[in-house]
PDB file of C-alpha atoms and ligand atoms in Angstrom:
ATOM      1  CA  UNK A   1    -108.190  69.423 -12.213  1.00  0.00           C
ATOM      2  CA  UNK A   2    -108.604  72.772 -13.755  1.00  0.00           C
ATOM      3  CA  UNK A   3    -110.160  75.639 -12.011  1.00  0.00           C
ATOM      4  CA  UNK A   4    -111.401  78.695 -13.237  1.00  0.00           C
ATOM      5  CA  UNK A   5    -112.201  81.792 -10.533  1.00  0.00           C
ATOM      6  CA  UNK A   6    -115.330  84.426 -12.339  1.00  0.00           C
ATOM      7  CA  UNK A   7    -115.792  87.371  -9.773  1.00  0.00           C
ATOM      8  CA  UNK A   8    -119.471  87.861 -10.315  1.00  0.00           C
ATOM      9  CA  UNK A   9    -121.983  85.602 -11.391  1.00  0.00           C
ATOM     10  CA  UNK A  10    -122.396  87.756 -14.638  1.00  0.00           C
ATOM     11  CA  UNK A  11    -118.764  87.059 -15.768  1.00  0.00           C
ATOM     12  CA  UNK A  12    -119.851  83.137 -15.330  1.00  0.00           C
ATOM     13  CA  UNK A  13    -119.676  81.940 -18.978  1.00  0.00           C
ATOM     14  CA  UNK A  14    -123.114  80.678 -20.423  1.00  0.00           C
ATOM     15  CA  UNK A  15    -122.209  78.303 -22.818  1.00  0.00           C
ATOM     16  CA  UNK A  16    -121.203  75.363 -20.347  1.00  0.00           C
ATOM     17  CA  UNK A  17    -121.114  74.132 -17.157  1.00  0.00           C
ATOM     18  CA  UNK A  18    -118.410  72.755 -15.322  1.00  0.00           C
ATOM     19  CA  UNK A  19    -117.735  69.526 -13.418  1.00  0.00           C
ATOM     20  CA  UNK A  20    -118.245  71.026 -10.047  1.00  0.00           C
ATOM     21  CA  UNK A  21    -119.549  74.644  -9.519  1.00  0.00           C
ATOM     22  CA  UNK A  22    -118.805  76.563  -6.049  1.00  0.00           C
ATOM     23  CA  UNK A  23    -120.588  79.218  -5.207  1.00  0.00           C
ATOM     24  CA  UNK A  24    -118.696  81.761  -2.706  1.00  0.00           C
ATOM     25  CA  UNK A  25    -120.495  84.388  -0.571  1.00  0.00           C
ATOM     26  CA  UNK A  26    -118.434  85.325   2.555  1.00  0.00           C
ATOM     27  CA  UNK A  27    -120.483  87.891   3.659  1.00  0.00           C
ATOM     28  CA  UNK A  28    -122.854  86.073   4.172  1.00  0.00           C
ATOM     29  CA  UNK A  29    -124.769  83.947   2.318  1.00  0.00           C
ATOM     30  CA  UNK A  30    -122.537  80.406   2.269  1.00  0.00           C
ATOM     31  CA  UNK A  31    -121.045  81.011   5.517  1.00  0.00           C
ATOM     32  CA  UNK A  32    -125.058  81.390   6.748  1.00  0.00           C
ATOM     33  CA  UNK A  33    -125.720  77.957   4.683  1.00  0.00           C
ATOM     34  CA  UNK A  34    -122.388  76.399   6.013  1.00  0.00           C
ATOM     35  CA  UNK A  35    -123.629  76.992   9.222  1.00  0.00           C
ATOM     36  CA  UNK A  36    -127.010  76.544   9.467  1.00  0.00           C
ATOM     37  CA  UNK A  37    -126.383  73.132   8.019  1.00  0.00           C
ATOM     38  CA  UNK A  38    -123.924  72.461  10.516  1.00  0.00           C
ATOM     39  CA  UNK A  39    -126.228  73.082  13.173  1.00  0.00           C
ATOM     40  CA  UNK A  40    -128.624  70.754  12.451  1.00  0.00           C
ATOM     41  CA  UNK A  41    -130.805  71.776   9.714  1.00  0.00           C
ATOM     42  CA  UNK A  42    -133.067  69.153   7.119  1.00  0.00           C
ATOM     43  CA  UNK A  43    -131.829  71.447   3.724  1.00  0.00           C
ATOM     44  CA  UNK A  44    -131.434  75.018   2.527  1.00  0.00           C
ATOM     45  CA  UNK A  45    -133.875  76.102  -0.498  1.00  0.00           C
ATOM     46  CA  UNK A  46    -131.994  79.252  -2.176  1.00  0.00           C
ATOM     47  CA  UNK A  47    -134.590  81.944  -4.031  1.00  0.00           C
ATOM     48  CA  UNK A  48    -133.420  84.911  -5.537  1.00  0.00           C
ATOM     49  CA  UNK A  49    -137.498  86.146  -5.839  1.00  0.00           C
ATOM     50  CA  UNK A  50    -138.687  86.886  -2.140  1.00  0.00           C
ATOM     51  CA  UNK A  51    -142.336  86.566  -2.811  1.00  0.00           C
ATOM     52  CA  UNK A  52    -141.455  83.405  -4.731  1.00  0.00           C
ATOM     53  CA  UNK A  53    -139.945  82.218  -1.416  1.00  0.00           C
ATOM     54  CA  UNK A  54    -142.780  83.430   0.534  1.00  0.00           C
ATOM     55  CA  UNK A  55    -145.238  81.309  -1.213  1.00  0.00           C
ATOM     56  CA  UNK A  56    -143.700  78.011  -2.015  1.00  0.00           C
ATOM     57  CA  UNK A  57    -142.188  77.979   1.677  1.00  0.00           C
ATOM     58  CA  UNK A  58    -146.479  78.038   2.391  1.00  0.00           C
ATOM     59  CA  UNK A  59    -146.540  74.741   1.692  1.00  0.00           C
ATOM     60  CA  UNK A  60    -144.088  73.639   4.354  1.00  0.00           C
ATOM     61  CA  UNK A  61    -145.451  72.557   7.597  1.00  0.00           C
ATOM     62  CA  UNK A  62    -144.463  76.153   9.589  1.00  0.00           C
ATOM     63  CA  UNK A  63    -142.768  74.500  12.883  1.00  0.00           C
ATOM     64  CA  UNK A  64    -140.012  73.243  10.186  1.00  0.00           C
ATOM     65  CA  UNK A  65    -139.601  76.088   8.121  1.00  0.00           C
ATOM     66  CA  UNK A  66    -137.735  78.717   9.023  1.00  0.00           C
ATOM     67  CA  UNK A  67    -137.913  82.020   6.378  1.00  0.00           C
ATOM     68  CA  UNK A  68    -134.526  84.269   5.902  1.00  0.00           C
ATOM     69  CA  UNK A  69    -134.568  87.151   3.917  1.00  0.00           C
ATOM     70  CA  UNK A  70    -131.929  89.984   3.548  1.00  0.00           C
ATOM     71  CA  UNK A  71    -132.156  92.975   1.487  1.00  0.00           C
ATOM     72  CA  UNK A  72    -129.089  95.641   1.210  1.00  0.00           C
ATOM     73  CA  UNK A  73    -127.828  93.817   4.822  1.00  0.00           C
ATOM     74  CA  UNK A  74    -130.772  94.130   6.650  1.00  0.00           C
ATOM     75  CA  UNK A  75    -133.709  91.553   7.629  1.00  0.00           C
ATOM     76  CA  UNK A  76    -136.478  91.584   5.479  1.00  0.00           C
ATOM     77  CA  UNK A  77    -140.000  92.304   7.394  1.00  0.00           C
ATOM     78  CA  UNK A  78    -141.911  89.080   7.844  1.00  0.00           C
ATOM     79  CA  UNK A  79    -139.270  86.852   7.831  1.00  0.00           C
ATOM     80  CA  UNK A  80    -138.013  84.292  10.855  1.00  0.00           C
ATOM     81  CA  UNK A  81    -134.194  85.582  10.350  1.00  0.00           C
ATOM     82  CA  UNK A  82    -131.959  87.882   8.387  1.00  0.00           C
ATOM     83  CA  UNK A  83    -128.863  86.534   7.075  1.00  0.00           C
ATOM     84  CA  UNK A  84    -126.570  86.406  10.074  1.00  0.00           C
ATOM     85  CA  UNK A  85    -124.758  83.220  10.710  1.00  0.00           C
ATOM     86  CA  UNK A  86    -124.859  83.737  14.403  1.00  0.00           C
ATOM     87  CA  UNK A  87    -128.235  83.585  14.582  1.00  0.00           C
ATOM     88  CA  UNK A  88    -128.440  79.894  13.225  1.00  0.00           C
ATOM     89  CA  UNK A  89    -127.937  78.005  16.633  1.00  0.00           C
ATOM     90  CA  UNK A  90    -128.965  74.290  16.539  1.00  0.00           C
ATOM     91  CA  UNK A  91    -131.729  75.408  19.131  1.00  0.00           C
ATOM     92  CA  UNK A  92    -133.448  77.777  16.550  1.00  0.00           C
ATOM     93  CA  UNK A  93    -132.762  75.664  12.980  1.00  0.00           C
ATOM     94  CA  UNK A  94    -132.475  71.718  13.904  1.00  0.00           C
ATOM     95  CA  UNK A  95    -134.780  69.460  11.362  1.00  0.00           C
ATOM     96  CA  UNK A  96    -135.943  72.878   9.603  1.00  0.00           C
ATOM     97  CA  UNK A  97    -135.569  73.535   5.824  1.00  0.00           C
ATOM     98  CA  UNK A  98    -134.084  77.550   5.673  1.00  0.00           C
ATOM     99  CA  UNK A  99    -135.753  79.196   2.636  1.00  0.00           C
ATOM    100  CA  UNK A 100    -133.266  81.836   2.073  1.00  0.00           C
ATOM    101  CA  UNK A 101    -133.147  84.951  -0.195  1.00  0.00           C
ATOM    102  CA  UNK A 102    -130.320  87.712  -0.319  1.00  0.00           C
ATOM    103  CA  UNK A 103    -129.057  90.180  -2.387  1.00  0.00           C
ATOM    104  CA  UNK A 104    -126.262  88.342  -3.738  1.00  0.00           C
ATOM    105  CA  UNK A 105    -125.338  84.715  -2.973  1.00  0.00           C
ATOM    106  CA  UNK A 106    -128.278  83.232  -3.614  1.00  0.00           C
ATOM    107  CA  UNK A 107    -128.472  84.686  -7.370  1.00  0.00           C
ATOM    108  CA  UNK A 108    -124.584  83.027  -7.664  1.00  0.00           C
ATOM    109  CA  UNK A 109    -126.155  79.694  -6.480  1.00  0.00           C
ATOM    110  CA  UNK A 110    -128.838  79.933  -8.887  1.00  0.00           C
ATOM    111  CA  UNK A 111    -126.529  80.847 -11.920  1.00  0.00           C
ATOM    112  CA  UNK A 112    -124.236  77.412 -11.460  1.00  0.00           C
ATOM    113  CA  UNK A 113    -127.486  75.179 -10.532  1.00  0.00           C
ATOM    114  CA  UNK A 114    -127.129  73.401 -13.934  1.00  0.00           C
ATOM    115  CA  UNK A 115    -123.626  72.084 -12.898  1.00  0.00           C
ATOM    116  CA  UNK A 116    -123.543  68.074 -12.240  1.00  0.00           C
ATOM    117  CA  UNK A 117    -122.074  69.094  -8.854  1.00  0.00           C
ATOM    118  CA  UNK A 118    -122.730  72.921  -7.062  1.00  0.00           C
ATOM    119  CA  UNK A 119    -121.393  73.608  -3.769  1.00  0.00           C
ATOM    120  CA  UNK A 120    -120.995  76.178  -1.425  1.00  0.00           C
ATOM    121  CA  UNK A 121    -117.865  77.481   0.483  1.00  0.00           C
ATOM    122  CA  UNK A 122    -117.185  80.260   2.599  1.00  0.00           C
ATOM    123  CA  UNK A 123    -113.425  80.577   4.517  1.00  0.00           C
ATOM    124  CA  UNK A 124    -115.247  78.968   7.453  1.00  0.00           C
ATOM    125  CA  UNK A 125    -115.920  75.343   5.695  1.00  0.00           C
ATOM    126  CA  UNK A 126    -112.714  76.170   3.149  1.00  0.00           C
ATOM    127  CA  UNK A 127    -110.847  73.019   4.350  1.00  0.00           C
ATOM    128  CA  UNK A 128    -113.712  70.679   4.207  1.00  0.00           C
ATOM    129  CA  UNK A 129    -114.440  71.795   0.361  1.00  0.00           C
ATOM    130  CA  UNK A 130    -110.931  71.273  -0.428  1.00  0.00           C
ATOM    131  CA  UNK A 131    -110.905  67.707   0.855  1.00  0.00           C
ATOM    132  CA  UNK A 132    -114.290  66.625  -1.105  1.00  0.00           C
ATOM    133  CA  UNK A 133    -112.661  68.391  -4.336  1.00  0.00           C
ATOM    134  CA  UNK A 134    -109.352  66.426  -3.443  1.00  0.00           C
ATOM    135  CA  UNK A 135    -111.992  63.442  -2.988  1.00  0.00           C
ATOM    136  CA  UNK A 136    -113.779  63.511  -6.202  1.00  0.00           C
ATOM    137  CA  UNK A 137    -110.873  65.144  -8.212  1.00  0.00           C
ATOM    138  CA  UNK A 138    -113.366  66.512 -10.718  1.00  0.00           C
ATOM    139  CA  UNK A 139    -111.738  67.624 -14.418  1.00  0.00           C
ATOM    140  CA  UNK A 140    -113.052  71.351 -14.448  1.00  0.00           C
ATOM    141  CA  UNK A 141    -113.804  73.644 -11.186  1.00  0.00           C
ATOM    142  CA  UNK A 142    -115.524  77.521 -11.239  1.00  0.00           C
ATOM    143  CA  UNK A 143    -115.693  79.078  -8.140  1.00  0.00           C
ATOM    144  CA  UNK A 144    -118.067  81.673  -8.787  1.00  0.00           C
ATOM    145  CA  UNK A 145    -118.138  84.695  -6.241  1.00  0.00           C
ATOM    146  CA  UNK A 146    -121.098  86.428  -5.406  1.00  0.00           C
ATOM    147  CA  UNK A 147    -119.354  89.734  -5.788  1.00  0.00           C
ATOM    148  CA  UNK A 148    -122.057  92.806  -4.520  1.00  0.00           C
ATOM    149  CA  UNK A 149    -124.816  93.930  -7.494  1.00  0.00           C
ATOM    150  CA  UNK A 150    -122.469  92.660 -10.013  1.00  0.00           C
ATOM    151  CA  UNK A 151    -119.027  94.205  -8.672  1.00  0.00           C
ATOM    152  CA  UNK A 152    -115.981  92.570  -7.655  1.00  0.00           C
ATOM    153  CA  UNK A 153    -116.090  91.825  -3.832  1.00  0.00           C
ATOM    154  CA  UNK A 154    -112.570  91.216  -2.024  1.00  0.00           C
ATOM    155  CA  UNK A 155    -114.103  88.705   0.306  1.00  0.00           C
ATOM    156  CA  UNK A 156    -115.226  86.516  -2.100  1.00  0.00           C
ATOM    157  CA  UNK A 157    -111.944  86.294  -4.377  1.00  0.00           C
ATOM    158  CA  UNK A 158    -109.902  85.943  -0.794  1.00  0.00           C
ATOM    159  CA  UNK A 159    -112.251  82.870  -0.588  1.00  0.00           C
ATOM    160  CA  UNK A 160    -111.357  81.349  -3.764  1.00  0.00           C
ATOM    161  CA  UNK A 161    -107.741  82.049  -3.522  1.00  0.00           C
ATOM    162  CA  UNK A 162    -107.667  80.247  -0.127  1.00  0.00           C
ATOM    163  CA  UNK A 163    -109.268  77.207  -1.929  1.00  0.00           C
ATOM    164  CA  UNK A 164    -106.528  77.231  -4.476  1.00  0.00           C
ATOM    165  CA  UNK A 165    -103.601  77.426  -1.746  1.00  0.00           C
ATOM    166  CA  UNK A 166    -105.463  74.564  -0.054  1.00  0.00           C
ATOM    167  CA  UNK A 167    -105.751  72.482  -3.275  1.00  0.00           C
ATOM    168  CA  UNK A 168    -101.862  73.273  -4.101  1.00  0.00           C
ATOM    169  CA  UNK A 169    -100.885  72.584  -0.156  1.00  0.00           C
ATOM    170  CA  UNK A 170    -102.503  68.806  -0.418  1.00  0.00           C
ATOM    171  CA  UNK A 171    -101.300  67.939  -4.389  1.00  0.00           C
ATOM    172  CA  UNK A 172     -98.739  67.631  -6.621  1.00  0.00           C
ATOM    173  CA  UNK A 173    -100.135  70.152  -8.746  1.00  0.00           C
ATOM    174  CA  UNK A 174     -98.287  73.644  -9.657  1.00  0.00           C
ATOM    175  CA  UNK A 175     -99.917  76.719  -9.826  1.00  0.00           C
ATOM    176  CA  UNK A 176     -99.657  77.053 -13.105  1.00  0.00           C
ATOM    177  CA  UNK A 177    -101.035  73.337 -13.694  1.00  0.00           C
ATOM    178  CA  UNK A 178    -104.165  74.195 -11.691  1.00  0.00           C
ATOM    179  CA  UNK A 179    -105.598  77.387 -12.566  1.00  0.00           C
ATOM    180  CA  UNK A 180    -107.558  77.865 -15.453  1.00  0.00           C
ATOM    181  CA  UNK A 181    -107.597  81.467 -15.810  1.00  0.00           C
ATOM    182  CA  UNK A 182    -105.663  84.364 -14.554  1.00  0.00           C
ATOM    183  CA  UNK A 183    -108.262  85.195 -12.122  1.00  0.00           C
ATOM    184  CA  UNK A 184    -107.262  81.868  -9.982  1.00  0.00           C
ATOM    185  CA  UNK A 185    -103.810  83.310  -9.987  1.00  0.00           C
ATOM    186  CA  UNK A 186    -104.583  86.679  -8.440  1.00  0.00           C
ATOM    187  CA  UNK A 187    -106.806  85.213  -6.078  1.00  0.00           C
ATOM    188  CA  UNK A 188    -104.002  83.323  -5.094  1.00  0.00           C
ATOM    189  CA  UNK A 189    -102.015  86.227  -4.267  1.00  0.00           C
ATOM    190  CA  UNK A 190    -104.570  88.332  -2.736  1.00  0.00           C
ATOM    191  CA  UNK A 191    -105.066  85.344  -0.180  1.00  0.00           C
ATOM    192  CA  UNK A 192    -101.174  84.573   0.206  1.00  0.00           C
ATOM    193  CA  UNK A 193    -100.946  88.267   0.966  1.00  0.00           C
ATOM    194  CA  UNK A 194    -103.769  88.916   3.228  1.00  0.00           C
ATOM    195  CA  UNK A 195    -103.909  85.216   5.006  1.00  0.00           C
ATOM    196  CA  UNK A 196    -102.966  86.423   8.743  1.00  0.00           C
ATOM    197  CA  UNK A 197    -105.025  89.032   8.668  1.00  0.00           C
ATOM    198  CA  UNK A 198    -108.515  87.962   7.359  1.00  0.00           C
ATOM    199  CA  UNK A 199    -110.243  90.274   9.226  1.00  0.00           C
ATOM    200  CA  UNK A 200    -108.322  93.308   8.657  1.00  0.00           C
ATOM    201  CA  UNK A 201    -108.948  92.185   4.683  1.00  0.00           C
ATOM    202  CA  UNK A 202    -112.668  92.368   5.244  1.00  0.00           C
ATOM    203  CA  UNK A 203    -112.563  95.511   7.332  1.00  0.00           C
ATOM    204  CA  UNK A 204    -111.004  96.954   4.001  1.00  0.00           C
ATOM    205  CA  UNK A 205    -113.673  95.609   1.665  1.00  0.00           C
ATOM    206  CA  UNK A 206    -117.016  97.386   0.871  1.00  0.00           C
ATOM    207  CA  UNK A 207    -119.494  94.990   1.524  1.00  0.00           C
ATOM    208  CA  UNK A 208    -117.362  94.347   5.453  1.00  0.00           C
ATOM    209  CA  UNK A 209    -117.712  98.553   5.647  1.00  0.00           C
ATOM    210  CA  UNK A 210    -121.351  98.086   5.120  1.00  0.00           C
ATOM    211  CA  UNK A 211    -122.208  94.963   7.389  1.00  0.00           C
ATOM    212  CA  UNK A 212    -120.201  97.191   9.599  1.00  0.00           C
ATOM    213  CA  UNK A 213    -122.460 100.436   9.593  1.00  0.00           C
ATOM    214  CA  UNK A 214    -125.233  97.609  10.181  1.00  0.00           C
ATOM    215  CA  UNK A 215    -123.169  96.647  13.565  1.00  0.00           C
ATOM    216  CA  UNK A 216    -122.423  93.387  12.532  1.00  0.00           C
ATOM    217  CA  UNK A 217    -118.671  93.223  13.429  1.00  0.00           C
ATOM    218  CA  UNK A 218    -119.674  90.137  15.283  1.00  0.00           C
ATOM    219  CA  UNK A 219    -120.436  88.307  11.664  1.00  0.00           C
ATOM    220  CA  UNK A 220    -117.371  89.737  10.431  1.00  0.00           C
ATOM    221  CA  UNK A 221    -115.054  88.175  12.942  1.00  0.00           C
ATOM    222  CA  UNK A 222    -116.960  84.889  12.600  1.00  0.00           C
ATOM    223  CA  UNK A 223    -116.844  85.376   8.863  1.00  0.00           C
ATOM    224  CA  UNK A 224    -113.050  85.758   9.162  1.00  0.00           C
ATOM    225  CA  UNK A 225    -112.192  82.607  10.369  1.00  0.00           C
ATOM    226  CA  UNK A 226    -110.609  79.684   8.420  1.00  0.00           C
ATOM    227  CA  UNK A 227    -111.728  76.255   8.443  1.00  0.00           C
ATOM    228  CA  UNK A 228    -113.769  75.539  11.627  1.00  0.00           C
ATOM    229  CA  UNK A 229    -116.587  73.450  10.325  1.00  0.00           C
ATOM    230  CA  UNK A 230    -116.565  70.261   8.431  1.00  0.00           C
ATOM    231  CA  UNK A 231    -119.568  70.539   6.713  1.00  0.00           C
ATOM    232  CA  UNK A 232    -119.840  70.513   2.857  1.00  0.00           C
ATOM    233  CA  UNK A 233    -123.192  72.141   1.278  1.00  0.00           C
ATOM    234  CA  UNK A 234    -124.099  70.236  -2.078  1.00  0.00           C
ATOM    235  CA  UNK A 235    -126.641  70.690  -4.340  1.00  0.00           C
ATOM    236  CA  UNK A 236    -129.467  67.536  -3.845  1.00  0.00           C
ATOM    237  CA  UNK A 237    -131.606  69.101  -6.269  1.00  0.00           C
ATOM    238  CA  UNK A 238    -131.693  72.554  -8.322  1.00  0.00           C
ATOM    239  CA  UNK A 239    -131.858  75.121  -5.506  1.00  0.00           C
ATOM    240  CA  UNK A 240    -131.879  72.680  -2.236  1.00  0.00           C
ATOM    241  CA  UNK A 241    -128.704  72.331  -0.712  1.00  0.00           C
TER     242      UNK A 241
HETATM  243  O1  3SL B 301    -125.452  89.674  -0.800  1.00  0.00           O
HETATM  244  C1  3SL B 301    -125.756  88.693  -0.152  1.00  0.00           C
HETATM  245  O2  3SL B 301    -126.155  87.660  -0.649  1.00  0.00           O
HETATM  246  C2  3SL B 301    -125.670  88.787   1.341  1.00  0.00           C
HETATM  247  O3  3SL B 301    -124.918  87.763   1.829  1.00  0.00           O
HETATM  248  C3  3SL B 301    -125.366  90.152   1.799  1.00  0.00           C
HETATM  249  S1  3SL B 301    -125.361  90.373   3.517  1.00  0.00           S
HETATM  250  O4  3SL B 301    -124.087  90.004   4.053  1.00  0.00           O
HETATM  251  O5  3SL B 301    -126.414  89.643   4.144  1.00  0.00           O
HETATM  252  O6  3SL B 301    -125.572  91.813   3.717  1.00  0.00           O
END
């Protein structure tokens, strides 16, 4: 297994696709997808378009669609939910398809949907991706983060460099062996560096500074945590997870 860390979906190279393609957004995006299909949920159908959301989602019978939309952190107006995971209890999203638009994540979903395999992680499901990669041991890996308007996001490369300590912790492989670009290495690090203290981490990074001004220190501490759901988002076709 190689894998190969890109920051933002813009530094995601064009000219291939990879065995497996992750898609990283810890605040929030794939931690709300981890969750909301945890709790009980048919599917999530990712949309970087909002209008485009609103009017395929029309066709949906309305007690099983539930619409979540999130613009610069805050709900957008008409829509069931914003993009908090808290909000996705199994009382509110059980047998409902989430058609989901934000300002980042879902455009990093969209940009790997060509891969033969897309998933999304967040540290909350970080375990569970690292035993289906461990599972299905596939040749090439990008973990693409969602970064914020194409900048580097802390969170997100935290993420990916706690995948890569979990894929070293459970194989024979070196660091060296596994990464495929430097990137993987310094995520690495970061993670190694900041792993006790996720939360401080995210209270340092912009996009946690923002979500905070929005009083969401709730999502932040839920965002924080490592490894407390076993569920896997894949790809069943482009955009429906
Ligand atoms: O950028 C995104 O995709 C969002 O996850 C941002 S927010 O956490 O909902 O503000």
């Amino acid at each position: 297994m190689k894998l190969f860390v890109y920051h933002t979906p813009e530094l995601t190279p064009t000219d291939s696709v990879p065995d497996c393609a992750i898609a990283v957004d810890v605040l929030r995006a794939t931690s709300t997808i981890a969750t909301v299909l945890n709790a009980g949920a048919e599917a999530v159908q990712v949309f970087s378009d909002m209008d485009q959301l609103m009017q395929l989602s029309e066709d949906w019978p309305a007690e099983k669609r539930l619409r979540a939309g999130e613009r610069g952190g805050a709900k957008v107006e008409g829509c069931d939910l914003g993009n908090s995971p808290l909000d996705c209890t199994p009382e509110r999203v059980t047998d409902c398809r989430l058609f989901i638009s934000t300002t980042n994540g879902t455009r990093a979903l969209q940009r790997v949907q060509a891969a033969p395999s897309v998933l999304a992680a967040a540290l909350i499901n970080r375990q569970a991706v690292v035993n289906y990669l461990l599972e299905t041991n596939p040749e090439t890996v990008w973990i693409v983060s969602s970064g914020w308007e194409g900048s580097y996001s802390l969170e997100d490369t935290v993420c990916a460099g706690a995948i890569v300590d979990g894929l070293l912790a459970s194989s024979s492989l070196s660091p060296k062996e596994l990464a495929g670009n430097d990137e993987a290495i310094a995520a690495l690090a970061l993670y190694r560096h900041w792993q006790d203290d996720l939360l401080g981490l995210m209270h340092h990074a912009s996009h946690g500074q923002r979500l905070l001004r929005l009083n969401c220190h709730e999502d932040l501490k839920y965002c924080a945590k490592t490894d407390i759901l076993e569920v896997v988002p894949r790809q069943k076709e482009p955009g429906v997870l």
